[in-house]
């Protein structure tokens, strides 16, 4: 991985060229909570899928995750701040405009980036996040308590156990992740959604209890549409072939 400094915050990223001689149009990938660029995008073969489709793929480790800086105050993870890391990365690479795809927390960051920096976002793909971008925040705040527990055995809440086990498996910094889940709890108002003029694709698993209705969210965007990922929950939807094909089709047909 490479690293750049965003106002004192080292952010790690990869920058992969297309495997074909096609356009090489850039797409920025923003992973979900307690994940990393590798878990979300490499292990699921997203990077391979996109580079083979002729895209230049940039993917970062969000602050508090993977090889990027670890911070321990909730205010260091406000969604606008995390969107600022993504914007700074594109600027660092000299990319004036990119498609941006985020999953779960990464989708929330993508939406805030599309609203705050419309000049940078050619299109937005929101995976694993539906109407809870507007109504509620998706992941329960109690996950922070599960991350701060002495061990997984001390966590009784099912969702807390799921994310604690996920963080442990990824060797995450539990204190940094607890600060992150407390800091990234901002929503967008319908007026903010309506201000995002870029094409938007919303993709959510039909068995996802976290994201909320993708169709209700897509209807709020001036240029949005939704895709259901059949039979997939929040964790399994990210690598699904239906999701991948929908994204490839979207990238080929969006203005």
mmCIF file with all atom_site columns, C-alpha atoms in Angstrom, residues 34 66 70 165-174 177:
data_model
loop_
_atom_site.group_PDB
_atom_site.id
_atom_site.type_symbol
_atom_site.label_atom_id
_atom_site.label_alt_id
_atom_site.label_comp_id
_atom_site.label_asym_id
_atom_site.label_entity_id
_atom_site.label_seq_id
_atom_site.pdbx_PDB_ins_code
_atom_site.Cartn_x
_atom_site.Cartn_y
_atom_site.Cartn_z
_atom_site.occupancy
_atom_site.B_iso_or_equiv
_atom_site.pdbx_formal_charge
_atom_site.auth_seq_id
_atom_site.auth_comp_id
_atom_site.auth_asym_id
_atom_site.auth_atom_id
_atom_site.pdbx_PDB_model_num
ATOM 1  C CA . UNK A 1 34  ? -14.484 -2.521  10.995 1.00 0.00 ? 34  UNK A CA 1
ATOM 2  C CA . UNK A 1 66  ? -6.319  -1.178  8.392  1.00 0.00 ? 66  UNK A CA 1
ATOM 3  C CA . UNK A 1 70  ? -5.738  5.362   14.451 1.00 0.00 ? 70  UNK A CA 1
ATOM 4  C CA . UNK A 1 165 ? -15.972 -11.049 16.036 1.00 0.00 ? 165 UNK A CA 1
ATOM 5  C CA . UNK A 1 166 ? -15.531 -9.285  12.684 1.00 0.00 ? 166 UNK A CA 1
ATOM 6  C CA . UNK A 1 167 ? -13.200 -6.691  14.223 1.00 0.00 ? 167 UNK A CA 1
ATOM 7  C CA . UNK A 1 168 ? -11.203 -9.376  16.034 1.00 0.00 ? 168 UNK A CA 1
ATOM 8  C CA . UNK A 1 169 ? -10.862 -11.418 12.834 1.00 0.00 ? 169 UNK A CA 1
ATOM 9  C CA . UNK A 1 170 ? -9.550  -8.341  11.002 1.00 0.00 ? 170 UNK A CA 1
ATOM 10 C CA . UNK A 1 171 ? -7.179  -7.486  13.879 1.00 0.00 ? 171 UNK A CA 1
ATOM 11 C CA . UNK A 1 172 ? -8.836  -4.087  14.230 1.00 0.00 ? 172 UNK A CA 1
ATOM 12 C CA . UNK A 1 173 ? -7.864  -1.476  16.808 1.00 0.00 ? 173 UNK A CA 1
ATOM 13 C CA . UNK A 1 174 ? -10.891 -1.863  19.072 1.00 0.00 ? 174 UNK A CA 1
ATOM 14 C CA . UNK A 1 177 ? -13.254 1.439   16.088 1.00 0.00 ? 177 UNK A CA 1
#
